[in-house]
XYZ file of C-alpha atoms in Angstrom:
670
model
C 10.391 -28.319 -62.354
C 11.965 -27.217 -59.073
C 11.343 -29.375 -56.033
C 10.458 -28.004 -52.637
C 10.805 -29.535 -49.191
C 8.058 -31.340 -47.374
C 8.042 -31.915 -43.664
C 5.965 -33.494 -40.927
C 7.844 -32.651 -37.718
C 9.050 -29.194 -36.717
C 11.553 -28.406 -33.979
C 11.396 -24.881 -32.568
C 14.902 -23.737 -31.662
C 13.671 -21.266 -29.092
C 11.859 -20.864 -25.797
C 9.071 -18.909 -24.124
C 6.121 -17.355 -25.861
C 7.487 -17.558 -29.408
C 8.029 -21.306 -29.130
C 4.443 -21.691 -27.919
C 3.213 -19.442 -30.741
C 4.895 -21.555 -33.428
C 3.678 -24.795 -31.845
C 0.105 -23.513 -32.009
C 0.212 -23.001 -35.761
C 2.246 -26.154 -36.400
C -0.317 -28.297 -34.604
C -3.139 -26.630 -36.551
C -1.303 -27.740 -39.716
C -1.039 -31.313 -38.461
C 2.689 -31.167 -37.747
C 4.395 -32.947 -34.858
C 6.255 -30.567 -32.554
C 9.616 -30.756 -30.772
C 10.805 -28.467 -27.986
C 14.333 -27.979 -26.743
C 15.130 -26.651 -23.303
C 17.897 -25.591 -20.953
C 18.143 -26.729 -17.346
C 16.349 -23.612 -15.982
C 13.555 -24.158 -18.534
C 12.917 -27.824 -17.694
C 9.403 -27.049 -16.390
C 8.655 -24.143 -18.732
C 5.272 -23.990 -20.508
C 6.799 -24.358 -23.988
C 8.241 -27.732 -22.961
C 4.809 -29.003 -21.933
C 3.205 -27.686 -25.134
C 5.343 -29.806 -27.461
C 4.762 -33.437 -28.411
C 8.330 -34.299 -27.408
C 11.143 -32.317 -25.817
C 14.919 -32.600 -25.713
C 17.133 -31.389 -22.866
C 20.095 -29.406 -24.165
C 22.016 -29.510 -20.884
C 23.347 -26.260 -19.450
C 22.120 -22.925 -18.188
C 23.294 -20.028 -20.311
C 22.214 -19.222 -23.854
C 25.684 -20.105 -25.141
C 25.452 -23.592 -23.634
C 21.936 -24.235 -24.922
C 19.840 -22.223 -27.362
C 22.896 -20.865 -29.191
C 24.623 -24.263 -29.513
C 24.099 -25.244 -33.143
C 25.448 -28.771 -32.734
C 23.042 -29.510 -29.871
C 20.049 -28.185 -31.827
C 20.893 -30.242 -34.915
C 21.423 -33.338 -32.766
C 18.025 -32.789 -31.137
C 16.465 -32.689 -34.610
C 18.223 -35.934 -35.544
C 17.076 -37.703 -32.369
C 13.440 -36.749 -32.836
C 13.194 -37.104 -36.607
C 12.438 -33.408 -37.067
C 12.628 -32.497 -40.749
C 12.094 -28.751 -40.230
C 13.405 -26.193 -37.744
C 11.713 -22.892 -36.945
C 14.145 -20.508 -35.204
C 11.595 -18.074 -33.756
C 13.316 -14.754 -33.079
C 16.517 -13.985 -31.211
C 19.054 -16.719 -30.498
C 19.912 -18.429 -33.846
C 17.139 -16.893 -35.944
C 19.525 -14.614 -37.870
C 22.551 -16.880 -37.833
C 23.621 -17.787 -41.362
C 25.820 -20.596 -40.048
C 22.795 -22.186 -38.397
C 20.786 -22.030 -41.624
C 23.700 -23.702 -43.409
C 23.942 -26.381 -40.703
C 20.248 -27.155 -41.156
C 20.733 -27.570 -44.907
C 23.766 -29.803 -44.375
C 21.701 -31.991 -42.035
C 18.838 -32.249 -44.532
C 16.501 -30.222 -42.331
C 14.321 -27.433 -43.738
C 15.101 -24.040 -42.189
C 11.925 -21.966 -41.857
C 13.540 -18.715 -42.846
C 15.542 -17.015 -45.596
C 18.706 -18.262 -47.255
C 22.064 -18.069 -45.474
C 23.223 -15.481 -48.027
C 20.270 -13.181 -47.327
C 20.778 -13.513 -43.575
C 24.473 -12.737 -43.973
C 23.899 -9.732 -46.251
C 21.305 -8.139 -43.976
C 22.796 -9.349 -40.693
C 25.783 -7.024 -40.756
C 24.064 -3.681 -40.391
C 26.673 -1.473 -41.999
C 26.766 -3.796 -45.036
C 22.972 -3.849 -45.158
C 22.995 -0.050 -45.278
C 25.387 -0.165 -48.210
C 23.000 -2.463 -50.109
C 20.107 -0.145 -49.270
C 22.054 2.874 -50.500
C 22.845 1.112 -53.759
C 19.136 0.415 -54.176
C 18.311 4.091 -53.734
C 16.809 3.780 -50.260
C 17.283 6.919 -48.131
C 19.834 6.419 -45.335
C 21.385 8.449 -42.518
C 25.105 9.356 -42.289
C 27.167 6.575 -40.713
C 30.731 5.354 -40.183
C 32.163 1.912 -39.425
C 34.733 1.771 -36.612
C 37.461 -0.643 -37.680
C 40.309 0.259 -35.320
C 40.994 0.749 -31.630
C 42.325 4.322 -31.706
C 39.991 6.783 -29.909
C 41.338 9.550 -32.154
C 39.968 7.735 -35.218
C 36.634 7.314 -33.448
C 36.436 11.042 -32.787
C 37.216 11.851 -36.408
C 34.515 9.451 -37.604
C 32.019 10.939 -35.152
C 32.742 14.439 -36.411
C 31.865 13.288 -39.911
C 28.612 11.664 -38.793
C 27.536 14.499 -36.523
C 25.980 14.596 -33.046
C 23.837 13.300 -31.524
C 24.694 9.832 -32.762
C 24.174 6.185 -31.913
C 26.929 3.639 -31.412
C 25.389 0.447 -32.785
C 26.381 -3.207 -32.894
C 26.765 -4.201 -36.503
C 25.771 -7.819 -35.902
C 23.005 -7.344 -33.354
C 19.545 -6.141 -32.583
C 17.045 -5.709 -29.774
C 18.876 -2.683 -28.386
C 21.945 -4.726 -27.437
C 25.295 -3.061 -28.083
C 23.687 0.339 -28.604
C 24.586 3.645 -26.939
C 23.292 7.185 -27.483
C 26.067 9.802 -27.507
C 25.237 13.499 -27.241
C 28.770 14.906 -27.490
C 32.392 13.933 -28.058
C 33.006 13.576 -24.294
C 30.880 10.452 -24.017
C 32.114 8.737 -27.180
C 34.956 6.582 -25.840
C 32.973 5.013 -22.991
C 30.030 4.406 -25.322
C 32.144 2.630 -27.937
C 33.858 0.429 -25.359
C 30.555 -0.445 -23.668
C 28.773 -1.172 -26.948
C 31.632 -3.358 -28.178
C 31.689 -5.328 -24.948
C 27.921 -5.860 -24.911
C 27.817 -6.750 -28.619
C 30.604 -9.299 -28.248
C 28.790 -10.933 -25.316
C 25.387 -10.968 -27.008
C 26.308 -11.757 -30.626
C 29.910 -12.982 -30.613
C 30.899 -9.960 -32.711
C 32.028 -6.683 -31.172
C 31.985 -4.655 -34.404
C 30.171 -1.341 -34.029
C 29.403 1.638 -36.243
C 28.218 5.200 -35.746
C 24.954 6.524 -37.126
C 23.342 9.969 -36.924
C 20.512 9.997 -34.380
C 17.209 11.684 -35.130
C 16.038 13.114 -31.823
C 12.357 13.390 -32.737
C 11.840 10.439 -35.040
C 9.459 7.523 -35.081
C 10.282 3.859 -35.574
C 8.177 2.553 -38.467
C 8.599 -0.908 -39.981
C 7.101 -2.725 -42.944
C 6.181 -6.422 -42.735
C 7.370 -8.142 -45.917
C 7.340 -11.639 -47.382
C 9.210 -13.084 -50.313
C 8.601 -16.426 -52.038
C 10.765 -18.874 -53.995
C 9.422 -17.549 -57.282
C 10.643 -13.970 -56.967
C 7.374 -12.669 -55.546
C 7.202 -10.037 -52.816
C 4.344 -8.604 -50.780
C 3.976 -6.385 -47.762
C 1.298 -6.156 -45.104
C 1.483 -2.502 -44.179
C 3.344 -0.832 -41.361
C 3.779 -1.127 -37.620
C 4.850 1.688 -35.341
C 7.242 0.728 -32.531
C 8.384 4.123 -31.258
C 7.692 3.695 -27.527
C 10.960 2.171 -26.374
C 13.152 1.814 -23.318
C 16.882 1.252 -23.679
C 16.281 1.184 -27.454
C 14.048 -1.859 -26.985
C 10.414 -1.750 -28.034
C 7.774 -1.719 -25.309
C 4.575 -0.774 -27.184
C 3.853 -1.644 -30.824
C 0.835 -0.935 -32.977
C -0.631 -1.274 -36.450
C -1.283 0.859 -38.338
C 0.779 3.907 -37.365
C -1.322 6.918 -36.345
C 0.731 9.251 -38.585
C 1.659 7.419 -41.796
C -0.423 8.616 -44.730
C -1.715 6.237 -47.420
C 0.717 7.747 -49.923
C 3.715 7.272 -47.634
C 2.588 3.742 -46.760
C 2.591 2.957 -50.459
C 6.088 4.429 -50.915
C 7.542 2.599 -47.943
C 5.926 -0.654 -49.022
C 7.276 -0.367 -52.559
C 10.797 0.354 -51.316
C 10.634 -2.571 -48.905
C 9.406 -4.961 -51.598
C 12.085 -3.730 -53.997
C 14.707 -4.675 -51.409
C 13.101 -8.120 -51.035
C 13.339 -8.688 -54.793
C 16.898 -7.371 -54.957
C 17.946 -9.903 -52.333
C 15.919 -12.778 -53.747
C 14.574 -12.961 -50.232
C 12.379 -15.887 -49.127
C 10.195 -15.886 -46.027
C 9.159 -13.326 -43.421
C 11.164 -10.170 -42.922
C 10.825 -6.657 -41.597
C 12.290 -3.548 -43.166
C 12.714 -0.904 -40.476
C 12.829 2.856 -40.971
C 13.356 5.985 -38.923
C 10.442 8.252 -39.788
C 10.129 12.037 -39.564
C 6.448 12.878 -39.187
C 7.009 16.567 -39.908
C 7.502 15.860 -43.612
C 6.770 12.094 -43.937
C 10.432 11.399 -44.815
C 11.939 8.029 -43.888
C 15.416 6.486 -43.662
C 16.507 2.859 -43.818
C 17.469 1.490 -40.417
C 17.868 -2.258 -40.893
C 16.195 -5.400 -42.172
C 15.378 -8.171 -39.725
C 15.507 -11.514 -41.514
C 13.028 -13.258 -39.237
C 9.624 -13.005 -37.644
C 9.348 -10.011 -35.309
C 8.250 -10.020 -31.674
C 5.466 -7.622 -32.635
C 4.050 -9.660 -35.543
C 0.676 -10.220 -33.763
C -0.501 -6.638 -34.362
C -0.113 -7.144 -38.101
C -1.928 -10.488 -37.885
C -4.799 -8.815 -36.058
C -5.352 -6.013 -38.588
C -4.818 -7.948 -41.824
C -6.294 -11.289 -40.782
C -3.252 -13.411 -41.651
C -1.421 -16.093 -39.686
C 2.144 -15.022 -40.462
C 3.664 -18.169 -38.959
C 1.450 -20.256 -41.259
C 2.624 -18.126 -44.175
C 6.236 -18.829 -43.180
C 5.570 -22.552 -43.437
C 3.680 -22.125 -46.716
C 6.507 -20.148 -48.321
C 9.034 -22.744 -47.164
C 6.892 -25.370 -48.897
C 7.015 -23.433 -52.188
C 3.711 -21.545 -52.147
C 3.424 -18.463 -54.380
C 2.450 -15.154 -52.806
C 0.528 -13.820 -55.803
C -2.857 -14.386 -54.170
C -1.814 -12.147 -51.270
C -1.123 -9.289 -53.671
C -4.754 -8.763 -54.652
C -6.099 -8.787 -51.123
C -4.209 -7.008 -48.342
C -0.694 -7.567 -49.572
C 0.805 -4.679 -51.519
C -1.464 -1.919 -50.290
C -3.275 0.113 -52.978
C -3.759 3.865 -52.603
C -6.250 4.679 -49.883
C -5.989 1.282 -48.193
C -6.431 1.332 -44.446
C -6.888 -1.578 -42.055
C -10.422 -1.908 -40.731
C -9.163 -2.289 -37.158
C -6.371 -1.089 -34.903
C -4.156 -3.352 -32.800
C -1.746 -2.496 -29.985
C 0.742 -4.825 -28.301
C 2.669 -4.345 -25.068
C 5.603 -6.360 -23.776
C 5.157 -7.425 -20.176
C 8.557 -7.637 -18.482
C 9.760 -8.798 -15.067
C 11.501 -5.510 -14.315
C 11.175 -2.350 -12.247
C 10.788 0.767 -14.443
C 11.138 3.040 -11.410
C 14.636 1.651 -10.789
C 15.996 2.109 -14.313
C 14.335 -1.098 -15.545
C 16.389 -3.391 -13.344
C 15.292 -7.007 -14.009
C 13.283 -8.915 -11.423
C 14.157 -12.600 -11.718
C 12.507 -15.138 -9.426
C 9.422 -17.298 -9.079
C 5.951 -16.305 -10.264
C 3.685 -17.256 -7.385
C 0.620 -16.637 -9.563
C 0.049 -15.701 -13.196
C -3.556 -15.504 -14.387
C -5.677 -13.574 -16.841
C -9.275 -13.719 -17.964
C -10.294 -14.509 -21.532
C -11.656 -11.205 -22.829
C -13.001 -10.620 -26.365
C -10.536 -8.592 -28.404
C -7.588 -9.417 -26.121
C -4.848 -11.842 -27.146
C -2.227 -13.184 -24.760
C 1.083 -14.626 -25.936
C 2.429 -16.098 -22.702
C 5.866 -17.486 -22.017
C 5.168 -18.277 -18.375
C 2.568 -19.777 -16.046
C 1.934 -19.858 -12.315
C 4.995 -21.325 -10.649
C 7.362 -20.468 -13.512
C 10.843 -19.335 -12.582
C 12.031 -16.268 -14.471
C 15.721 -16.968 -14.880
C 18.449 -14.353 -14.849
C 19.995 -16.163 -17.815
C 17.438 -14.896 -20.345
C 15.427 -11.871 -21.422
C 12.917 -10.909 -18.694
C 9.853 -10.774 -20.984
C 6.929 -12.674 -19.476
C 4.324 -12.214 -22.182
C 2.872 -10.035 -24.891
C -0.666 -8.724 -24.539
C -2.475 -7.536 -27.660
C -5.765 -5.645 -27.983
C -7.748 -5.083 -31.171
C -10.401 -2.404 -31.466
C -12.383 -0.486 -34.052
C -10.280 2.577 -33.225
C -6.869 3.228 -31.732
C -8.344 4.716 -28.548
C -10.644 1.745 -28.091
C -7.731 -0.690 -28.452
C -5.662 1.283 -25.921
C -8.452 1.414 -23.347
C -9.214 -2.296 -23.706
C -5.553 -3.173 -23.355
C -5.062 -1.045 -20.213
C -8.086 -2.677 -18.597
C -6.865 -6.170 -19.510
C -3.438 -5.484 -17.997
C -4.953 -4.260 -14.746
C -7.133 -7.350 -14.579
C -4.180 -9.738 -14.723
C -3.021 -11.400 -11.493
C 0.777 -11.383 -11.362
C 2.238 -12.281 -7.981
C 5.794 -12.775 -6.850
C 7.763 -10.479 -9.157
C 7.956 -6.792 -9.909
C 6.739 -6.064 -13.462
C 6.217 -3.095 -15.772
C 2.450 -3.716 -15.871
C 1.531 -0.406 -14.153
C 3.806 1.567 -16.466
C 2.247 -0.041 -19.529
C -1.292 0.754 -18.368
C -0.240 4.335 -17.611
C 1.284 4.704 -21.095
C -1.896 3.481 -22.742
C -3.986 6.024 -20.813
C -1.594 8.945 -21.236
C -3.173 11.846 -23.192
C -0.099 12.264 -25.408
C -0.103 8.571 -26.270
C -3.813 8.643 -27.076
C -3.186 11.690 -29.274
C -0.563 9.740 -31.245
C 2.432 11.761 -29.996
C 4.648 8.685 -29.835
C 8.142 9.481 -31.008
C 11.169 7.533 -29.845
C 11.751 9.974 -26.984
C 8.265 9.382 -25.568
C 9.384 7.727 -22.331
C 12.176 10.260 -21.825
C 9.598 13.054 -22.040
C 7.243 11.210 -19.673
C 9.458 9.975 -16.810
C 6.469 10.006 -14.466
C 5.068 6.965 -16.287
C 7.875 4.815 -14.873
C 6.295 5.163 -11.418
C 2.602 5.989 -11.974
C 0.277 6.968 -9.147
C -0.665 4.086 -6.870
C -4.173 2.816 -7.671
C -4.457 0.872 -4.418
C -6.994 1.768 -1.740
C -4.616 0.873 1.070
C -7.309 0.560 3.753
C -9.497 -1.765 1.672
C -6.534 -3.934 0.703
C -5.186 -4.089 4.236
C -8.650 -5.053 5.496
C -8.893 -7.806 2.875
C -5.449 -9.142 3.793
C -6.318 -9.225 7.492
C -9.797 -10.671 7.008
C -8.749 -13.529 4.744
C -5.686 -14.299 6.859
C -7.848 -14.561 9.992
C -10.422 -16.630 8.110
C -7.746 -19.042 6.885
C -6.075 -19.311 10.273
C -9.262 -20.033 12.171
C -10.693 -22.297 9.472
C -7.600 -24.458 9.907
C -8.154 -24.593 13.665
C -10.142 -27.825 13.854
C -13.329 -27.357 15.864
C -14.188 -24.071 14.134
C -13.244 -25.199 10.672
C -16.798 -25.055 9.320
C -17.747 -21.687 10.785
C -16.523 -18.223 9.893
C -15.345 -17.563 13.454
C -13.749 -14.254 12.666
C -17.186 -12.906 11.889
C -18.888 -14.201 15.062
C -16.425 -13.202 17.764
C -17.876 -11.166 20.610
C -16.768 -7.544 20.690
C -13.352 -7.052 22.275
C -10.679 -4.404 22.526
C -9.024 -5.554 19.320
C -5.922 -7.359 18.146
C -2.687 -5.502 17.554
C -0.488 -6.414 14.615
C 1.892 -4.918 12.090
C 1.929 -5.365 8.316
C 4.477 -4.240 5.748
C 3.617 -3.584 2.133
C 5.955 -5.644 -0.046
C 5.310 -4.228 -3.512
C 6.461 -0.729 -2.534
C 10.187 -0.256 -2.108
C 11.276 0.550 1.434
C 7.687 0.717 2.698
C 7.497 1.305 6.460
C 5.885 -1.140 8.844
C 2.184 -0.325 9.374
C 0.926 -0.913 12.940
C -2.774 -1.864 12.973
C -5.465 -2.558 15.540
C -8.533 -4.468 14.417
C -11.555 -6.351 15.667
C -14.464 -8.127 14.043
C -18.076 -7.657 15.072
C -20.232 -9.898 12.955
C -19.599 -8.879 9.343
C -18.028 -5.581 10.319
C -14.297 -4.985 10.632
C -13.148 -2.095 12.799
C -9.644 -1.103 11.721
C -7.216 1.507 13.036
C -4.075 2.388 11.084
C -2.236 5.538 10.119
C -3.863 7.427 12.959
C -7.403 6.968 11.599
C -10.310 4.646 12.394
C -12.287 2.807 9.731
C -15.455 0.731 9.702
C -15.628 -1.761 6.855
C -18.358 -4.184 5.849
C -17.306 -7.674 4.749
C -19.281 -10.096 2.582
C -18.725 -13.490 0.952
C -15.524 -14.202 2.883
C -13.620 -17.221 1.566
C -10.039 -18.528 1.717
C -9.101 -16.519 -1.383
C -11.537 -13.595 -1.605
C -13.755 -11.194 0.273
C -16.026 -8.300 -0.673
C -14.995 -5.155 1.165
C -17.208 -2.060 1.502
C -15.602 1.220 2.555
C -17.437 4.564 2.448
C -20.317 2.927 0.610
C -18.137 1.515 -2.190
C -17.924 -2.270 -2.429
C -15.136 -4.016 -4.285
C -14.235 -7.655 -4.702
C -10.755 -8.315 -3.326
C -9.099 -11.520 -4.446
C -6.470 -12.660 -1.988
C -3.698 -15.199 -2.328
C -1.210 -16.235 0.323
C 2.176 -17.059 -1.216
C 4.435 -19.465 0.676
C 2.486 -18.696 3.887
C 4.315 -15.377 4.168
C 3.190 -12.790 1.596
C -0.481 -11.916 1.131
C -1.319 -10.642 -2.356
C -4.480 -8.611 -2.933
C -6.079 -7.751 -6.287
C -9.290 -5.751 -6.502
C -11.996 -5.411 -9.114
C -10.883 -1.925 -10.207
C -7.293 -2.817 -11.064
C -5.453 -2.210 -7.807
C -2.909 -4.773 -6.620
C -0.689 -4.949 -3.572
C 1.332 -7.371 -1.459
C 1.526 -7.498 2.330
C 3.591 -9.348 4.888
C 2.526 -9.687 8.527
C 5.144 -9.265 11.205
C 5.685 -12.690 12.827
C 4.300 -13.022 16.350
C 7.580 -14.529 17.475
C 10.258 -13.182 15.115
C 13.489 -15.125 14.897
C 16.750 -13.502 15.904
C 18.819 -12.609 12.858
C 22.239 -11.151 12.433
C 22.258 -7.632 11.127
C 23.749 -7.234 7.680
C 25.282 -3.880 6.870
C 24.407 -2.343 3.546
C 26.955 -1.642 0.837
C 26.960 0.708 -2.094
C 28.924 -1.926 -4.011
C 26.347 -4.718 -3.799
C 24.711 -6.458 -6.758
C 20.994 -5.700 -7.103
C 20.373 -8.740 -9.311
C 22.255 -11.969 -10.009
C 24.533 -11.738 -13.035
C 28.057 -11.808 -14.428
C 30.707 -9.165 -13.799
C 31.908 -7.882 -17.176
C 34.060 -4.879 -16.207
C 35.618 -3.446 -13.046
C 36.373 0.288 -13.048
C 38.125 0.693 -9.679
C 40.877 -0.872 -7.573
C 41.636 -1.013 -3.872
C 42.826 2.369 -2.640
C 40.991 4.409 -5.288
C 39.063 7.453 -4.125
C 35.555 7.523 -5.587
C 32.760 10.076 -5.731
C 29.053 9.494 -5.190
C 27.518 8.186 -8.398
C 30.808 6.955 -9.822
C 30.648 3.606 -11.653
C 32.386 0.862 -9.681
C 31.749 -2.053 -12.021
C 29.444 -3.297 -14.771
C 27.362 -6.482 -14.683
C 25.443 -8.362 -17.362
C 22.107 -9.814 -16.267
C 19.119 -10.961 -18.309
C 20.742 -9.768 -21.554
C 21.277 -6.212 -20.253
C 24.202 -4.348 -18.738
C 23.810 -2.822 -15.258
C 26.196 -0.465 -13.506
C 26.984 -0.685 -9.796
C 27.685 2.843 -8.512
C 29.009 4.404 -5.327
C 26.329 5.859 -3.111
C 28.704 8.278 -1.390
C 32.242 9.623 -1.548
C 34.848 7.246 -0.127
C 37.824 4.993 -0.644
C 37.741 1.492 -2.138
C 38.760 -0.841 0.683
C 38.560 -3.979 -1.488
C 37.230 -5.340 -4.760
C 35.558 -8.623 -3.888
C 34.903 -10.046 -7.352
C 36.568 -10.661 -10.721
C 35.619 -10.136 -14.364
C 33.706 -13.168 -15.598
C 32.538 -14.142 -12.116
C 28.850 -14.945 -11.577
C 27.463 -13.202 -8.486
C 24.213 -13.441 -6.563
C 21.781 -10.635 -5.826
C 22.823 -8.484 -2.840
C 26.345 -9.930 -2.862
C 28.906 -7.282 -1.852
C 31.243 -6.741 -4.805
C 33.114 -3.584 -3.776
C 33.643 -2.459 -0.185
C 33.859 1.278 0.447
C 35.113 3.108 3.556
């Protein structure tokens, strides 16, 4: 009789929302939990969620969450007899799985051999081909000669993708439309892949311009069993990274679902695969054809949508399989889907990032002044942050995942958009407005969600402003006056702003902070009882105020009343959220502004903190507007610093490998 591991204490070798997600299931199973953390994550929510936590010491991923020796030592110190890797970091590292086995610690995942076989994408494609799975033309780049690259590309055909063989998550991936862009794409993909995965190997693969990204959730057990839990569609992507995921797909037929599931399970059996995995396909909805893309040998970021529609805790199933449980009982329920099977519900997930979609998704690291959401039936939040959390430039900028489940796809989308708009997120720029706009877009609601969706809908990156500027400005002024006078001693217990005698009005200026380069807004206002008379933008307004408090006020304008919740961050920025989903941030001009030295702008300045990975110019070079000056890596993405005008490079003020702060001048142009 074979023996299987038992365990009582699980260490999660990860951070953020996935660490919290695993802890939740582990505690429900009666397991003790151990967190590990880097220096920037010392006060992170996942650290507080665990029974005990171990400091790894260091800032970057390489120093902390990717350091196998430190993770194993943390398990030894805490008596952890199992390690769950989450996703990303070491989750698909065969060497880590082997190190766990050598230390006598159960690895909640597949065998090192399975990870290794599927982890190198071009080798995984070869295995899939041998198993009869449809694949796209591809070519591995083994040398450094651009001529060989061009020959390989000609054989694959354009358009094509340059892809990191050892990676995932869109890292080390470049889309190439013609031979002219090939060399830069290969060099950039190699550099990014080496930094992210320690392996710069890349290959070329034909790109389907109008495809969908469909994946099958699979499980294998220690007894040769294999099941699947239907498909997810993850076609709405930016920078080849998923932004919106859903289950089931709006276009996959029952017959195709059955075919894809059978192929995926056949691959699981061929590998002798144990645990959770995802077999990903490119899907052509014109003829229901599909092509093997890769197999992820771990739990996916988007696993909650499958959990919602099939009623399974997939993390619990990971633990069960590791303990030797057979999957046969899953087969007769909602495992291998019979003909005609359809989930009874629809689930959609969005990834909430600290980034600015209108500025090419540039990350927005910093401190979250406030992060709140209401508990709403049918809405699930997988949070990696809390109020006061610092979003570090060292890691991926994802804040949370928000999932909605509805009886229909449209219902789930509408619920999810409303939930996003109801969240209070202060202090950082996020993609929340873009996500809500996607969910309400007619093409999205119609199921027209191929991988080029965001390219075809660029307006969704900067959707129309939902803010009633006058109502929000009135709320900011009213609450600020209320707070100031309430702190004034003798009038602390009276709402003095509401009982002032009529007067000519106070003059002030406010600047909207959540809109880039917003102009200063001069205002004149006065209170008369519960009425606020406000002049701005050349117009006069009369607003009624009710229920004023230090953090809220009801504002009526043109007969429409809305509740405005107001929060003052660090006594400088006033954030306003209203009851219909509008949100804004305002900063009053100081009454006595301090003298400051003027700082001249520079086209060669860093927009975010990060590490310089390549410099494309030297002192004396002539450059054209839009030309790339250098490349930075920040929050697991590459960002290019470009010239804003024609000129000459006066100096290069940084070096490759140097860490630089936001707004630091890196290249000076004349």
